[in-house]
Coordinates of C-alpha atoms in Angstrom, one line a residue:
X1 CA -6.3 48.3 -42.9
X2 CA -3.9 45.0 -43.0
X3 CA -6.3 42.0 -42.4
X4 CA -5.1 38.9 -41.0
X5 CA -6.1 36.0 -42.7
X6 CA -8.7 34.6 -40.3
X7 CA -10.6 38.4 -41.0
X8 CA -10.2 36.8 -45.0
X9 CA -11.9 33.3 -44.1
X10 CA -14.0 34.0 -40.8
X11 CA -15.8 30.3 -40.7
X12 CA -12.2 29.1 -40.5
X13 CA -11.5 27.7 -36.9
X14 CA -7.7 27.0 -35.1
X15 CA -6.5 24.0 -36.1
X16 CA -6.0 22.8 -32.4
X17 CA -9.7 22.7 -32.3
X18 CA -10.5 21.3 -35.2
X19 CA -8.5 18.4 -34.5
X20 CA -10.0 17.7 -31.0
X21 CA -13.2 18.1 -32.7
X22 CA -12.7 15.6 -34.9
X23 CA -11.3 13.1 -32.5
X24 CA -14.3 13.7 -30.3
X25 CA -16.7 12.8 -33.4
X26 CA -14.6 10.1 -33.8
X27 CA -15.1 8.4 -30.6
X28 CA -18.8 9.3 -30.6
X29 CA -19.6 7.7 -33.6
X30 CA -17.7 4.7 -32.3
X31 CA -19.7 4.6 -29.3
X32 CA -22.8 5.0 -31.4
X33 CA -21.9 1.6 -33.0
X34 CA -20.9 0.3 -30.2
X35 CA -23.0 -3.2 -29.6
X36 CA -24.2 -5.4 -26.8
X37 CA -23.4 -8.8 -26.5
X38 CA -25.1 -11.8 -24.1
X39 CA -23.4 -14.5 -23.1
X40 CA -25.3 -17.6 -21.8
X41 CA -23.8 -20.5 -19.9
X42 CA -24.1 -23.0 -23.3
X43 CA -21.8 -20.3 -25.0
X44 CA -18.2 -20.0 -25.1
X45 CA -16.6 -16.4 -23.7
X46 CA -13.8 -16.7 -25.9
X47 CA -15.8 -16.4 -29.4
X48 CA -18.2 -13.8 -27.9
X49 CA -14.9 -11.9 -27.1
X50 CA -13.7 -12.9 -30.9
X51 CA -16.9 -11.4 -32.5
X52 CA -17.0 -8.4 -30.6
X53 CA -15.8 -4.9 -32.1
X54 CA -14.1 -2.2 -30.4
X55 CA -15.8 -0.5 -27.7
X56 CA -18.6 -3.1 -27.5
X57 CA -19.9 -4.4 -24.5
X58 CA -20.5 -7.7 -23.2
X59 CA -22.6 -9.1 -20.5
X60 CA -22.2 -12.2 -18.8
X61 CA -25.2 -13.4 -17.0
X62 CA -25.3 -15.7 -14.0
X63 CA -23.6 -19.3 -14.5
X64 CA -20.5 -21.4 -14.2
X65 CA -18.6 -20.7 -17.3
X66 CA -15.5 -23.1 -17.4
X67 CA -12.7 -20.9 -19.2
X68 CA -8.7 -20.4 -19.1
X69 CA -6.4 -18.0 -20.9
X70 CA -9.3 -15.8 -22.7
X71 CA -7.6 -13.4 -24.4
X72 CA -9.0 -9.9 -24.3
X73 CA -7.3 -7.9 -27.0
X74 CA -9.3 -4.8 -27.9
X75 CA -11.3 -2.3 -26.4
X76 CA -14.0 -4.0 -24.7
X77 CA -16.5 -3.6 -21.3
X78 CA -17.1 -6.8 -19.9
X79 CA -19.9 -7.0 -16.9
X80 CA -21.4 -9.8 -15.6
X81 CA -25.0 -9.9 -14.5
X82 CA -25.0 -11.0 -10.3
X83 CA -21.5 -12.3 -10.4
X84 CA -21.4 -15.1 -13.1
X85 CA -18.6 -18.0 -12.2
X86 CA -15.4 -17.8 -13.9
X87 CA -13.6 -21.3 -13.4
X88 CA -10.3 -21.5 -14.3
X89 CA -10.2 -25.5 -12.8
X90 CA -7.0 -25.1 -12.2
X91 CA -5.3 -25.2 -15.5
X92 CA -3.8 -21.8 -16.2
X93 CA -5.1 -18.5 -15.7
X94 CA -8.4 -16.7 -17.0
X95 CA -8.4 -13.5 -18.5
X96 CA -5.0 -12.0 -20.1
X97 CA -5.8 -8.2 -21.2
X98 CA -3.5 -6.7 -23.5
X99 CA -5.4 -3.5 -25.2
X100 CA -6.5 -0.4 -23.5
X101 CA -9.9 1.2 -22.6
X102 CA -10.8 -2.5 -21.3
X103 CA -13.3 -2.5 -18.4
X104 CA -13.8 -6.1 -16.5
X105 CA -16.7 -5.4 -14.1
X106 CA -18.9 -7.6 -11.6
X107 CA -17.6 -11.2 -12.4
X108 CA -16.4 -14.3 -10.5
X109 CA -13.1 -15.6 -11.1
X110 CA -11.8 -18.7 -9.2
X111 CA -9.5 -22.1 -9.2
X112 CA -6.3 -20.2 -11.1
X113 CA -3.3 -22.8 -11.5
X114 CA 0.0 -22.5 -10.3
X115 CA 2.9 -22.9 -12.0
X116 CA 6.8 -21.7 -10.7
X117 CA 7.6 -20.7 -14.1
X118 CA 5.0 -17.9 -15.1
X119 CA 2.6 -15.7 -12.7
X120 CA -0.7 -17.2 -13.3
X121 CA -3.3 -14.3 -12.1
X122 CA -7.1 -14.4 -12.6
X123 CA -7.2 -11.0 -14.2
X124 CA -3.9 -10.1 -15.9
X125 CA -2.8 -7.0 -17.9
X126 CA 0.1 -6.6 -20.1
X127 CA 1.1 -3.2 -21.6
X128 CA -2.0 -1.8 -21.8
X129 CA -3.3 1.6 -20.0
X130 CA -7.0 2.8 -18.9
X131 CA -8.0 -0.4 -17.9
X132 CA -10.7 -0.7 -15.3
X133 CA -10.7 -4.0 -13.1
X134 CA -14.2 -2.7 -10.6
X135 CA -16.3 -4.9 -8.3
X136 CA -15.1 -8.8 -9.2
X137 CA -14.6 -11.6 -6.6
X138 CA -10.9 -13.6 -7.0
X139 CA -11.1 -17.0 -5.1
X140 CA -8.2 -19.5 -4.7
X141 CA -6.0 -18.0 -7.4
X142 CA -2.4 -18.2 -7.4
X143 CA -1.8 -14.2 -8.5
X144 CA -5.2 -12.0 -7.8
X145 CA -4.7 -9.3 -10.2
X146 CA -1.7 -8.9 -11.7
X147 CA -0.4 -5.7 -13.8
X148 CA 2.6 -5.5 -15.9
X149 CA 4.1 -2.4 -17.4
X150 CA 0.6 -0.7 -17.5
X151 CA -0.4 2.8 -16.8
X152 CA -3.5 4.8 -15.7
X153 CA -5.2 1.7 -14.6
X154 CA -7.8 1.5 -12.3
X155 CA -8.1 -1.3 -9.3
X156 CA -11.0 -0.8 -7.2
X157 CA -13.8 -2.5 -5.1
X158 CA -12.5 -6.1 -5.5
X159 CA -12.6 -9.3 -3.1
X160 CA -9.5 -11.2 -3.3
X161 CA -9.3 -14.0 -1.2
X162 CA -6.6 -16.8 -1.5
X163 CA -5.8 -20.0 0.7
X164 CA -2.7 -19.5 2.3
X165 CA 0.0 -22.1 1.6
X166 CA 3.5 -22.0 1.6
X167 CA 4.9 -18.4 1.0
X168 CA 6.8 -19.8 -2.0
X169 CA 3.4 -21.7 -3.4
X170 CA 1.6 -18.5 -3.1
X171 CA 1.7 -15.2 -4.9
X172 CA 0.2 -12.3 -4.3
X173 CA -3.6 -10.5 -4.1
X174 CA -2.8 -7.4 -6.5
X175 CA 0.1 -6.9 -7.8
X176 CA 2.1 -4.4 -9.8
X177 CA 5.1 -4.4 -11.9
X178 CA 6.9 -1.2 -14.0
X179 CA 3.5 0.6 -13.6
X180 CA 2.8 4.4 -13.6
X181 CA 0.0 6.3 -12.7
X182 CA -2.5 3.4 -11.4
X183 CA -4.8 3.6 -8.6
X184 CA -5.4 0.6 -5.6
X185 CA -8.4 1.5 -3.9
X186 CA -11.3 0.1 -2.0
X187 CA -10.1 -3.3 -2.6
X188 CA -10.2 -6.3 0.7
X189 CA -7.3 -8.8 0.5
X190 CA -6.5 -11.8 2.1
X191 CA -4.4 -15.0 1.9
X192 CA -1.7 -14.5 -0.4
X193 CA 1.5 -14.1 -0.2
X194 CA 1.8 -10.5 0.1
X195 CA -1.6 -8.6 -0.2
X196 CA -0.8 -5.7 -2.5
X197 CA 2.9 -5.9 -4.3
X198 CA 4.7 -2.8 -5.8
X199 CA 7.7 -3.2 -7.9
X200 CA 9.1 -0.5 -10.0
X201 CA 5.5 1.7 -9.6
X202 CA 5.5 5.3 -10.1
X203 CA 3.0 7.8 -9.3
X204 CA 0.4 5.7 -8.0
X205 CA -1.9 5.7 -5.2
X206 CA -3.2 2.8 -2.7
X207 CA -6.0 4.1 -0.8
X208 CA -8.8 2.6 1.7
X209 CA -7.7 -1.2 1.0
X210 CA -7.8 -3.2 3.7
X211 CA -5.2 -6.2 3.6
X212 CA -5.3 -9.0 6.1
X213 CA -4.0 -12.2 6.9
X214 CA -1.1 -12.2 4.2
X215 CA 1.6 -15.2 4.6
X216 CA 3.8 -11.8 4.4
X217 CA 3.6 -8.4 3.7
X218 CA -0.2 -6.5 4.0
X219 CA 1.7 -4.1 1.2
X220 CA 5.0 -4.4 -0.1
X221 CA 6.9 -2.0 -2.3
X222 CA 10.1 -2.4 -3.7
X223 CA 12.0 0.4 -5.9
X224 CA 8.7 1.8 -6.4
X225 CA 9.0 5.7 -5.9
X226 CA 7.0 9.1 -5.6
X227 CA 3.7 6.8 -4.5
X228 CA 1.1 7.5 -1.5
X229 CA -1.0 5.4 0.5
X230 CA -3.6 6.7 2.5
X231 CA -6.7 5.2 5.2
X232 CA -5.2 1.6 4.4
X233 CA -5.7 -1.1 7.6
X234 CA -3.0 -3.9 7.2
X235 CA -4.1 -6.1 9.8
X236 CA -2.6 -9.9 10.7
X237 CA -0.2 -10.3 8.8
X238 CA 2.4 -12.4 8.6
X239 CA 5.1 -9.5 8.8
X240 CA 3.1 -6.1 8.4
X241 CA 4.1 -3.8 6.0
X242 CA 7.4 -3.3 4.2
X243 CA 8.7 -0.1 2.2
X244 CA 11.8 -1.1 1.0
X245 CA 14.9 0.8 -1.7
X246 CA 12.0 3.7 -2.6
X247 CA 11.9 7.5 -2.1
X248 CA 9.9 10.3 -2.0
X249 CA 6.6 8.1 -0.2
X250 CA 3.6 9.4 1.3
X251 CA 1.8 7.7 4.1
X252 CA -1.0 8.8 5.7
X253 CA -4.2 8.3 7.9
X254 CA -3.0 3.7 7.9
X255 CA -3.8 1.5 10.5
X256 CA -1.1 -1.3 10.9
X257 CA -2.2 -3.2 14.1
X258 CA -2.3 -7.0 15.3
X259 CA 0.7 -7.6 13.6
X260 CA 2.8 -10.7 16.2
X261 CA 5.5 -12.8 15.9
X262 CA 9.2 -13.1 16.2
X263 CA 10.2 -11.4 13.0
X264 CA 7.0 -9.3 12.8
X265 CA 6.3 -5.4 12.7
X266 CA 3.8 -2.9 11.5
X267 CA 5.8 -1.3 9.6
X268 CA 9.5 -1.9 7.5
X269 CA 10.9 0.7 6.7
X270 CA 14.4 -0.3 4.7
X271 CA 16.4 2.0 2.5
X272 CA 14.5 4.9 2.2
X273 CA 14.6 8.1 1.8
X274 CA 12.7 11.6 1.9
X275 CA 9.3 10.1 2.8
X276 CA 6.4 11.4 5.2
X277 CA 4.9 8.7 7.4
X278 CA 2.1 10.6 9.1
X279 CA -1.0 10.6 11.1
X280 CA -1.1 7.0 11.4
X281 CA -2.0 4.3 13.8
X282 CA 0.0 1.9 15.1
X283 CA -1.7 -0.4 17.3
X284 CA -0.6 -3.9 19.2
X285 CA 2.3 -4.9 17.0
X286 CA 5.8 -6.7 17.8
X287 CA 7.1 -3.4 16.7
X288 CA 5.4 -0.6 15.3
X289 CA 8.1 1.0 13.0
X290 CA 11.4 -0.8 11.9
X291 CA 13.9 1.6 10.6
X292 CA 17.5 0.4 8.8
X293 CA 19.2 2.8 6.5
X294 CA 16.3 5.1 6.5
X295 CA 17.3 9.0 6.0
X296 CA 15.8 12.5 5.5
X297 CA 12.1 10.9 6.2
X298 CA 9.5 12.5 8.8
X299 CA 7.1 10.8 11.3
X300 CA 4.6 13.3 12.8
X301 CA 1.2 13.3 13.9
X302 CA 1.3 9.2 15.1
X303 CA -0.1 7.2 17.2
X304 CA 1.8 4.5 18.8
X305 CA -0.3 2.2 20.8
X306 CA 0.4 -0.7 23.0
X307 CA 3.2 -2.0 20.8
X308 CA 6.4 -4.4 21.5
X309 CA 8.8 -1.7 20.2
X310 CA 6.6 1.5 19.5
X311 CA 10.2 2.4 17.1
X312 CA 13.1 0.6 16.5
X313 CA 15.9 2.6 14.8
X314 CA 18.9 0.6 13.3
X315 CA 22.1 3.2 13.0
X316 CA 22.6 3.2 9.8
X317 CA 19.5 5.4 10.1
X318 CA 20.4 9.5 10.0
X319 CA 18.7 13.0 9.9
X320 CA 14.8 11.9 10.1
X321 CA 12.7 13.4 12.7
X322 CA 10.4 12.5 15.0
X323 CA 7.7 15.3 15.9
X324 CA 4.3 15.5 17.6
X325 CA 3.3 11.6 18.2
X326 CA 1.6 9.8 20.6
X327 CA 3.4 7.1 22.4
X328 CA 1.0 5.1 24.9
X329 CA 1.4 1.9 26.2
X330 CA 4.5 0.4 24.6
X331 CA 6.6 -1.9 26.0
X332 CA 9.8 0.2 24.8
X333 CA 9.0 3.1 22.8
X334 CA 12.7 3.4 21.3
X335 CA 15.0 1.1 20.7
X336 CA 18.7 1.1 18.6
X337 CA 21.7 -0.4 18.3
X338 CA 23.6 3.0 17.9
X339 CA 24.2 5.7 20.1
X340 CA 23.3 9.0 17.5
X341 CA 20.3 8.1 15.1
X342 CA 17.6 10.4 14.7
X343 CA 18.6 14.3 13.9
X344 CA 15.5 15.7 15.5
X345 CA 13.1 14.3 18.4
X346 CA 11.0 17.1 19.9
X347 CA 7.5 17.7 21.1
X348 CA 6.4 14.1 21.6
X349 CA 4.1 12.7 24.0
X350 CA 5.5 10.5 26.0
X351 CA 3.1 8.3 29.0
X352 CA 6.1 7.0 30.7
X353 CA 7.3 10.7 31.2
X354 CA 7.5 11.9 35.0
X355 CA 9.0 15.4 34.4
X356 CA 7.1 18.8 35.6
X357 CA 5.8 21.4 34.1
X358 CA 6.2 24.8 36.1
X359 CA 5.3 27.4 34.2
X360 CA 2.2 25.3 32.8
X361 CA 2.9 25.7 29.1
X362 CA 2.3 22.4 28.3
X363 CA 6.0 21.3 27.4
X364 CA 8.2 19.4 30.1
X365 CA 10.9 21.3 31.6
X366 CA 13.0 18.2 31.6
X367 CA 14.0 16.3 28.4
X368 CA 12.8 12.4 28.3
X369 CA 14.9 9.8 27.4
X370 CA 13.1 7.6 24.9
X371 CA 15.3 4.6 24.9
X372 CA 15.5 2.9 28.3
X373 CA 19.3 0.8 29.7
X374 CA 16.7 -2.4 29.8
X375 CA 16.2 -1.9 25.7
X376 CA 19.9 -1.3 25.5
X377 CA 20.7 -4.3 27.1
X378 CA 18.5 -6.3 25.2
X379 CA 19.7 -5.2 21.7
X380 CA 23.1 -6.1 22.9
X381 CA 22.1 -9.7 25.0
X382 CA 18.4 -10.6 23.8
X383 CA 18.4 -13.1 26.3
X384 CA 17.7 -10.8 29.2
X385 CA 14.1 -10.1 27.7
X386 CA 13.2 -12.5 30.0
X387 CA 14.0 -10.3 32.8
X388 CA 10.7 -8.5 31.8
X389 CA 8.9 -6.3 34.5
X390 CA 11.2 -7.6 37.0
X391 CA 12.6 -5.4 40.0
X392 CA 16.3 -5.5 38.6
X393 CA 15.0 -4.1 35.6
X394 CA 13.3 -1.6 37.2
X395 CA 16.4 -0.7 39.1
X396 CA 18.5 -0.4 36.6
X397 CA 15.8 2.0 34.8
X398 CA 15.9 4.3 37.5
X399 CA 19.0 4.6 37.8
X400 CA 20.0 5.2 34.1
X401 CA 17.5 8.1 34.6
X402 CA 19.7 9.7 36.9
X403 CA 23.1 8.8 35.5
X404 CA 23.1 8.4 32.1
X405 CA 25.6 6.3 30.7
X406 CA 24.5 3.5 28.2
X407 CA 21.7 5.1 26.4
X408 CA 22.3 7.4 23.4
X409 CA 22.9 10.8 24.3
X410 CA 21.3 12.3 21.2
X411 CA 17.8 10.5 21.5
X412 CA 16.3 12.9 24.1
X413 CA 13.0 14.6 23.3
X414 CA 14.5 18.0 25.1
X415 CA 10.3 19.4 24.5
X416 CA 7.6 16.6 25.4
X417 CA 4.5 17.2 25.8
X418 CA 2.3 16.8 29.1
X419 CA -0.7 15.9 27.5
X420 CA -1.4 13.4 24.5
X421 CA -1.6 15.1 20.7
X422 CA -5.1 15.8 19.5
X423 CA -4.5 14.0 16.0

């Protein structure tokens, strides 16, 4: 009988396993070396980080350590014992991480300069993946933390509070730049310029954060595509949220709410494209959703809740579709500046709907007209908002009802619902 070689040399394993084998001793034996390292407050962070080894841990007891620009180029765990102080005083900023498998853990950073020429962040990482930033406290810094061109990073549990300023003096709580494959989650951020910032991000997921109070944006993402947020609460901020030049976005199960002002809105939506913006809340905002050159994207399963504009639709916007919300409460529910905008508007519930339902199926046997001749007129003379809830306005309502003339003729809802959407 022909024998393969293996039946020659039975102890002889597959190479593939042999190799994984011996990259698993590998890392075993290097966290078998691995040492712990105290710091006390009379000792300097930077030369405890110089001595360290790969892989070694260092713990950083309670104190006010005075410290800028540490350095943090290998492998390292860094914890501090009950939230040590981290004072930057102002002079530039406090830890710049540049290797990978780096975990910065339970520490207090705080007092971060500013300067308009470089990004100044308490925690910064540059080109490095698998680092860990869990559980730390950011106060008055001028960039929270701050990744650039990292992947499979982890951002989770942090405080990051600024001190609001000017927008152009401030920058922002976390922020990303030509990342893939990090998470955002868990985190609370306030006063900064934009709470959580997305630039060229792939992959990535932002998930139960809650961002508040923001000079700007709660979240912003720009040319960041194939992301998801999910069970975020942007609340009070300056302008809400804004999702702008990205495709193929995924959000879910947010809260935008309490977000007023002239130029202010839950939710931006500019340039976009073949996204899912579902099962959300939005709740007492100027206006809920703002849409300009959005396309192929699907809102379903929403709530829309006492809002300005529960949607306004710009007309460069075309075939999105608007399925199974909730619209309660709003002063206008739709509002454009076009007369054809969204491809598909069906099974909505509507409160300011007065049709009938005869054969009791739960669907309106007349279609509702979503955008009202008052919002028409007011996109095209804004003055006459202050002809709000007046009789003339009510008038003129009533009697676009029955005539149409001035509102689109393809935003009708030709199925609402009689009853609000269980969500």
């Amino acid at each position: 009988m022909k024998r393969t070689p293996n039946h020659h040399f039975p102890h002889l394993l597959p190479r593939p396993f042999v190799f994984m084998m011996s990259i698993g001793l590998f890392f075993m034996s290097v966290v078998l070396h691995a040492r712990k390292w105290v710091v006390s407050p009379n000792q300097s962070i930077r030369h405890t980080i110089a001595g360290a080894a790969a892989y070694d841990t260092i713990l950083i007891p309670k104190g006010i350590y005075r410290v800028n620009t540490v350095l943090i180029n290998k492998p390292l765990t860094i914890i501090g014992q009950h939230f040590p102080v981290l004072d930057g005083q102002f002079k530039n900023e406090i830890f710049t991480i540049t290797a990978n498998d780096v975990t910065i853990q339970g520490l207090h950073f705080e007092n971060v300069g500013m300067t308009s020429m470089i990004d100044w962040a308490a925690i910064k990482v540059l080109e490095s993946r698998n680092v860990r930033i869990i559980g730390n406290r950011v106060r008055n810094s001028y960039f929270g933390i701050y990744l650039s061109a990292s992947d499979h990073c982890l951002v989770q549990e942090n405080d990051v509070r600024g001190n609001p300023k000017e927008e152009q003096n401030t920058g922002n709580g976390i922020h990303a730049w030509k990342c893939d494959s990090i998470r955002i989650e868990n985190n609370r951020v306030a006063g900064h310029r934009d709470g959580i910032y997305f630039e060229f991000v792939t992959n990535s997921i932002i998930q139960r954060n809650f961002s508040h109070q923001n000079i700007r944006y709660g979240l912003h993402f720009m040319f960041s595509h194939k992301n998801g947020y999910f069970y975020n609460t942007f609340r009070e901020n300056g302008a809400g949220v804004a999702v702008m030049y990205t495709k193929f976005v995924t959000m879910k199960h947010n809260i935008f709410e309490q977000n007023w002002g002239g130029a202010a809105y839950g939710l931006l939506l500019k340039d976009i494209s073949d996204s899912h913006i579902e099962q959300n809340t939005f709740n007492i905002n100027t206006i809920g959703v703002y849409m300009e050159g959005c396309s192929r994207s699907v809102f379903s399963h929403n709530q829309f809740i006492k809002n300005g504009y529960a949607i306004r639709v710009q007309a460069n916007c075309d075939d999105n579709a608007l399925v199974y919300n909730n619209f309660k409460g709003n002063t206008f529910d739709v509002a454009t500046n076009g007369n054809v905008v969204l491809t598909k508007v069906a099974h909505n519930y509507w409160d300011k709907y007065e049709g009938y339902d005869l054969n009791r199926d739960g669907i309106g046997d007349v279609p509702f007209r979503p955008v009202s001749l008052y919002a028409s007129v007011i996109e095209r003379i804004p003055q006459a908002m202050m002809l709000l809830r007046s009789f003339t306005v009510t008038l003129l309502d009533r009697i676009e009802k029955i005539i149409p003339s001035i509102t689109p003729e393809g935003m009708k809802d030709e199925s609402p619902m009689m009853k609000p959407i269980k969500l």
